[in-house]
Short mmCIF file of C-alpha atoms in Angstrom, two decimals:
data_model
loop_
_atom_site.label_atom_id
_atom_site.label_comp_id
_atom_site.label_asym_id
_atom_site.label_seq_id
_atom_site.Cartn_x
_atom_site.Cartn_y
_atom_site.Cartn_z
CA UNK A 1 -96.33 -87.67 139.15
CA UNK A 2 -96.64 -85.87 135.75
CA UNK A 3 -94.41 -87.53 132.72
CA UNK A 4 -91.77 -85.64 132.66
CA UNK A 5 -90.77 -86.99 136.05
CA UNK A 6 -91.71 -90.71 135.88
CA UNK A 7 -89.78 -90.43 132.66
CA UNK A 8 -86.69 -88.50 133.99
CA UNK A 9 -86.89 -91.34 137.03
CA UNK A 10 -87.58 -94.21 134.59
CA UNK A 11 -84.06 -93.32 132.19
CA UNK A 12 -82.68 -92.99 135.69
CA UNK A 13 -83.86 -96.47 136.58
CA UNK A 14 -82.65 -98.17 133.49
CA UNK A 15 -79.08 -96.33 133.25
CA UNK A 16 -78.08 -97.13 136.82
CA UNK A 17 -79.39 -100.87 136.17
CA UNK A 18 -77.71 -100.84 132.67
CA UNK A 19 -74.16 -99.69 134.36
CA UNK A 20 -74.35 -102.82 136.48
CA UNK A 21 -76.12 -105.67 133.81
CA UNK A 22 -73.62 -104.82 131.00
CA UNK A 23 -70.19 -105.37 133.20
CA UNK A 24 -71.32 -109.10 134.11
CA UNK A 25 -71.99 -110.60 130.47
CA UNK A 26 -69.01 -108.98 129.39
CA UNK A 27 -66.33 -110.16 131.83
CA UNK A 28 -67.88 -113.82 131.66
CA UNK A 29 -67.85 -113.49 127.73
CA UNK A 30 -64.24 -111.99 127.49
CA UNK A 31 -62.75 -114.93 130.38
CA UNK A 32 -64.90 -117.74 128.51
CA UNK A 33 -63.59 -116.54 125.29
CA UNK A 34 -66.43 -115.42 123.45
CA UNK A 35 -66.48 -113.72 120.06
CA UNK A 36 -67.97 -110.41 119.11
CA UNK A 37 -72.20 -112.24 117.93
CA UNK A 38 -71.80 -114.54 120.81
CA UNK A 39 -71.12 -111.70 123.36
CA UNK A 40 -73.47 -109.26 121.86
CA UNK A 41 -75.96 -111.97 122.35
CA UNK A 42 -75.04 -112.89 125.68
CA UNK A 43 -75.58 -108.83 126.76
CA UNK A 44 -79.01 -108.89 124.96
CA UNK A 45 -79.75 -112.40 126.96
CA UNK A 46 -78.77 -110.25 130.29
CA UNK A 47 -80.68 -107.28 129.60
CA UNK A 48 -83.87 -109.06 128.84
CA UNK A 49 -83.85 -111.18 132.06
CA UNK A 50 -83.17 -108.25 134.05
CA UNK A 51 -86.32 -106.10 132.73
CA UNK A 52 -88.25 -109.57 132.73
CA UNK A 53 -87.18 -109.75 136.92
CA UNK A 54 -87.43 -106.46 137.49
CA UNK A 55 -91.06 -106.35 136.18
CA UNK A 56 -91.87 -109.25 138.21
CA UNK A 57 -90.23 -107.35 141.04
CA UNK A 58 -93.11 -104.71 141.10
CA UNK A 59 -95.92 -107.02 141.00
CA UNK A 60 -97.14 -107.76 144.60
CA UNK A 61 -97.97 -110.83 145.06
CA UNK A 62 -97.72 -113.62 147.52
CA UNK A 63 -95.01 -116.08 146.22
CA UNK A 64 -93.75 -113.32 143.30
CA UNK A 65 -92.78 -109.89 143.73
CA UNK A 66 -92.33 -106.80 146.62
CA UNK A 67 -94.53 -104.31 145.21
CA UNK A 68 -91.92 -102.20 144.72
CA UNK A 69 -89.66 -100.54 141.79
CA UNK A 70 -86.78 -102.56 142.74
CA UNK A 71 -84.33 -102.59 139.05
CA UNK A 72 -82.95 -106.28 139.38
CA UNK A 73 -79.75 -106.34 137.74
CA UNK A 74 -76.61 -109.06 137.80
CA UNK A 75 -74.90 -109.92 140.94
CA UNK A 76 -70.74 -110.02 140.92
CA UNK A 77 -70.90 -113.15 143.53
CA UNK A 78 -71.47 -115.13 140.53
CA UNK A 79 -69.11 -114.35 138.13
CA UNK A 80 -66.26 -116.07 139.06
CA UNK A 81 -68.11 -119.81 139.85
CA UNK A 82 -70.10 -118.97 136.33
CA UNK A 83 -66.62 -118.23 134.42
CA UNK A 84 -64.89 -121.57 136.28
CA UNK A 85 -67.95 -123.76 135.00
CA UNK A 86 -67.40 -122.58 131.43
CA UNK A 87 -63.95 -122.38 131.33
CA UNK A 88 -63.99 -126.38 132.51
CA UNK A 89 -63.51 -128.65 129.63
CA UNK A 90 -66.04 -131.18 130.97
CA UNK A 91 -68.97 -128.54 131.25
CA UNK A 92 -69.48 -125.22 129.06
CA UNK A 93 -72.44 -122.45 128.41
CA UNK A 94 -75.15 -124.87 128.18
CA UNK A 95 -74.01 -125.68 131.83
CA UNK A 96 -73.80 -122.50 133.11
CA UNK A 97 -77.63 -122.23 131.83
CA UNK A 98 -78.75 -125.34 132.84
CA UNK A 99 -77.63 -124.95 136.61
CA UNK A 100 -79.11 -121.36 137.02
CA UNK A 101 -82.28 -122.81 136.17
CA UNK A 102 -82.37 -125.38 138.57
CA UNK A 103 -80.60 -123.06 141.24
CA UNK A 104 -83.29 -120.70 140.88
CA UNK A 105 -86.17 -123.44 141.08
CA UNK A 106 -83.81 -124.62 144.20
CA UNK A 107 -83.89 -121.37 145.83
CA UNK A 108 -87.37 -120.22 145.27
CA UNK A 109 -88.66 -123.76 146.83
CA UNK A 110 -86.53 -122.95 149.81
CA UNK A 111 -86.17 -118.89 150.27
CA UNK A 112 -88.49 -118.97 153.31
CA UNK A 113 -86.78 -121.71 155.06
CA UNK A 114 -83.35 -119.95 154.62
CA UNK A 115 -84.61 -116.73 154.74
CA UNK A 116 -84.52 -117.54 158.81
CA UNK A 117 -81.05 -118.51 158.84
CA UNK A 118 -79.81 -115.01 157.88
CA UNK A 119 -79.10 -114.44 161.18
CA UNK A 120 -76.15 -117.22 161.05
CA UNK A 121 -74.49 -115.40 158.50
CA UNK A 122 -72.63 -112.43 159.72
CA UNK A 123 -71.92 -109.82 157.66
CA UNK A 124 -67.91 -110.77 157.99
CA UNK A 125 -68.55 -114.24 156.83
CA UNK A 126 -70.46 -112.82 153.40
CA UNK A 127 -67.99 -110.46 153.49
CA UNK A 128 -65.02 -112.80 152.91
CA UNK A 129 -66.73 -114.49 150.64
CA UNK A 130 -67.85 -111.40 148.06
CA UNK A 131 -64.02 -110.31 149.11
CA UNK A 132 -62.06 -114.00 148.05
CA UNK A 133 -64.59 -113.54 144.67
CA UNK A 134 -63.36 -110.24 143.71
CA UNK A 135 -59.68 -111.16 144.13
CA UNK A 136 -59.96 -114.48 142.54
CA UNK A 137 -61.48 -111.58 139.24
CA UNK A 138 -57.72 -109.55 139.29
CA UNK A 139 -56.15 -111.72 136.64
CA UNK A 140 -59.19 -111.74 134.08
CA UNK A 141 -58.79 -107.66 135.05
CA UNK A 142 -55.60 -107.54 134.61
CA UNK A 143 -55.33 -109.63 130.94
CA UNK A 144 -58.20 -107.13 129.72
CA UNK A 145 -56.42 -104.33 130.35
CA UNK A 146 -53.77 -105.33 128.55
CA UNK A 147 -55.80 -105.97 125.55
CA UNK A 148 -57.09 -109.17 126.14
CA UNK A 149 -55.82 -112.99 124.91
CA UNK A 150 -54.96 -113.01 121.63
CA UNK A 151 -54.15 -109.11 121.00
CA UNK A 152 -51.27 -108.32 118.77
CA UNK A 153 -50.29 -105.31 120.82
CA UNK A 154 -51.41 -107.02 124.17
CA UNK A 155 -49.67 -105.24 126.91
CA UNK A 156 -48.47 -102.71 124.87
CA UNK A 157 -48.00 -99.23 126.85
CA UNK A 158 -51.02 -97.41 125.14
CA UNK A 159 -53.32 -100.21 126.40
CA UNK A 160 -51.97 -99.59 129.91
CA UNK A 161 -52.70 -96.35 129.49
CA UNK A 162 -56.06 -95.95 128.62
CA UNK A 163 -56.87 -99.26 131.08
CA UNK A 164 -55.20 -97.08 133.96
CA UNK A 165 -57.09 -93.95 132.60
CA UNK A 166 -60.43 -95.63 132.88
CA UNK A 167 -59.40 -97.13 136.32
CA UNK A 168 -58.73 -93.36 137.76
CA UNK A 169 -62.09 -91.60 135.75
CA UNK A 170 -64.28 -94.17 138.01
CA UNK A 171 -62.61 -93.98 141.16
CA UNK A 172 -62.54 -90.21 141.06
CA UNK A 173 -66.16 -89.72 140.22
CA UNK A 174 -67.32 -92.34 142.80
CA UNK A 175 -65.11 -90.38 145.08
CA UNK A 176 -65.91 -87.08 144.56
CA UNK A 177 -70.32 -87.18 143.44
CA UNK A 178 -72.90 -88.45 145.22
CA UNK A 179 -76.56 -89.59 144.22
CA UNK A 180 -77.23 -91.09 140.53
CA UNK A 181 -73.66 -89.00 139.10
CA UNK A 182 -71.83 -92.07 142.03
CA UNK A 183 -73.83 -94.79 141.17
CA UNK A 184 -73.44 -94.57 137.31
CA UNK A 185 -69.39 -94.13 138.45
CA UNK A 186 -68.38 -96.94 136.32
CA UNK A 187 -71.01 -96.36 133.12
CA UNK A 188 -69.36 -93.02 133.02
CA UNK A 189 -65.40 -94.68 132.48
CA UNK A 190 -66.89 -96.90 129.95
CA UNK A 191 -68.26 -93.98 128.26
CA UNK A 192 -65.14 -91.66 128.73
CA UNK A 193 -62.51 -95.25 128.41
CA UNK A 194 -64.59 -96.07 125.03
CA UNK A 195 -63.95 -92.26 123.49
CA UNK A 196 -60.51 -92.16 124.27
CA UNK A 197 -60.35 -95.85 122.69
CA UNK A 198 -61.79 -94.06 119.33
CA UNK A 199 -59.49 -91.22 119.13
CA UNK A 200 -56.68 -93.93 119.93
CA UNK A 201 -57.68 -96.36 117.29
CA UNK A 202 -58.98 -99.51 119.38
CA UNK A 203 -62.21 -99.54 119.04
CA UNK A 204 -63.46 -100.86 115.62
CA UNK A 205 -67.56 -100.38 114.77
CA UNK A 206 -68.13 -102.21 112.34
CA UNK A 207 -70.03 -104.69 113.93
CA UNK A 208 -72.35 -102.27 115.17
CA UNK A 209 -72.86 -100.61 111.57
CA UNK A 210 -73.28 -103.91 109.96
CA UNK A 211 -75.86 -105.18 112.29
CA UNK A 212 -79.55 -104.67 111.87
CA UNK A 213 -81.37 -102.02 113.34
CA UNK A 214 -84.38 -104.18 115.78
CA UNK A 215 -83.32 -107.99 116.10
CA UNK A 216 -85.22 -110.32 118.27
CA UNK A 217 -83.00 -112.55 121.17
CA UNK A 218 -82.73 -115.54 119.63
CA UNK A 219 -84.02 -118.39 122.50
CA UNK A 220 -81.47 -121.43 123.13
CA UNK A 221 -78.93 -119.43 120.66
CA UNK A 222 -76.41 -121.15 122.60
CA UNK A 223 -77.80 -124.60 122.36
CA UNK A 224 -80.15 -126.41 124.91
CA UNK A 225 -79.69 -125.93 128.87
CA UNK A 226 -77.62 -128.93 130.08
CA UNK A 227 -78.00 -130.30 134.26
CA UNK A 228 -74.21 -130.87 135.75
CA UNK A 229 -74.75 -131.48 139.40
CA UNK A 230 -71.71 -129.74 140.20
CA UNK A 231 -72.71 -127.22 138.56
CA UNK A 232 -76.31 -126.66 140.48
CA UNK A 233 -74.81 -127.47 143.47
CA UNK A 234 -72.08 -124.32 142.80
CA UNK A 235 -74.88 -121.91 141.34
CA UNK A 236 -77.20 -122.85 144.57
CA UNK A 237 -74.52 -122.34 147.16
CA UNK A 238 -74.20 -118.67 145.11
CA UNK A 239 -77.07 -117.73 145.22
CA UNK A 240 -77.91 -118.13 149.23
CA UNK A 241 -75.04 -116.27 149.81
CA UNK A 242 -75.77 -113.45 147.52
#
């Protein structure tokens, strides 16, 4: 393959992961109530891991790794249990850290054991469950598209509007395209949302001009992982089923 194509593929690659990492950090940032440096760090946190996995992902190894160019990205199971542990008063971010550390050490130390129970798991049963986590989402949904907490012209009708907007772009180009055009669906209403958002006067750059050009991820930015057992025990039963 010349370098043309295994570039072409490799933008590919990273765009259709990119669509999919991005939406995660950004719903559990806006729901835990995050500010503009802790969310932009939080997205750079995401992004990292995900090329860190996905690297590991193409390594073939015995314990490590398929061989393959599999792009690892964020699953949706997790959002809601991740936004309830750091909404909680008694737990917080250093939580949410903490017990998907020890939920992955969990699941790696028992993936081939419960890789055999598959079979026990219907696809109706993870069904539900991926179905009762999406619904439990619609009012963090629904408070963002009115402007989110806090904003002075929160569900105002132009807010609706471009929410509703955004809504129909991706549901209409998942629809109607197939291939990479479908599965960058929602990348392409965030593009087309955020440029109406411009024209309409909501979307304010200034962070993005006053920050730096390269910055490194700061580790621990959010303090030190902390071990609820709660938490682990939530973040383990997440990650068998997804």
């Amino acid at each position: 393959m010349n370098t043309v194509k295994s570039t072409t593929l490799a933008i590919q690659h990273l765009l259709a992961m990119y669509a999919g990492a991005i939406l995660v950090p950004l719903i559990i940032g806006g729901a835990i109530g995050f500010d503009s440096a802790q969310m932009t760090y939080l997205v750079a946190i995401d992004i990292m891991m995900c090329g860190i996995a996905t690297l590991l992902q193409v390594y073939s190894g015995k314990m490590i790794g398929i061989g393959l160019p599999v792009v690892l990205g964020c699953t949706f199971t997790a959002v809601s249990p991740i936004i309830a542990i750091g909404t909680n008063p008694e737990q917080g971010i250093t939580d949410i850290y903490g017990s998907i550390i020890a939920s992955g050490i969990i699941i790696m130390i028992i993936a081939g054991f419960f890789g055999k129970l598959v079979k026990f798991f219907p696809p109706v049963v993870t069904g539900s469950v991926v179905s009762i986590i999406g619904i439990s989402l619609l009012p963090v949904a629904l408070n963002n598209m009115a402007g989110g907490q806090g904003a002075k012209d929160f569900a105002s009708s132009s807010n609706v509007a471009l929410a509703f907007i955004t809504l129909v772009i991706i549901l209409v180009v998942y629809r109607f395209s197939t291939g990479f055009i479908r599965a960058i669906s929602i990348l392409i209403g965030l593009v087309v949302g955020t440029i109406l958002g411009v024209f309409m006067g909501k979307v304010d750059f200034s962070p993005v001009s006053d920050a730096d050009v390269l910055h490194m991820v700061q580790p621990f930015y959010f303090g030190m992982p902390t071990f609820n057992a709660s938490a682990i025990i939530t973040m383990t039963l997440v990650g068998m089923v997804s």
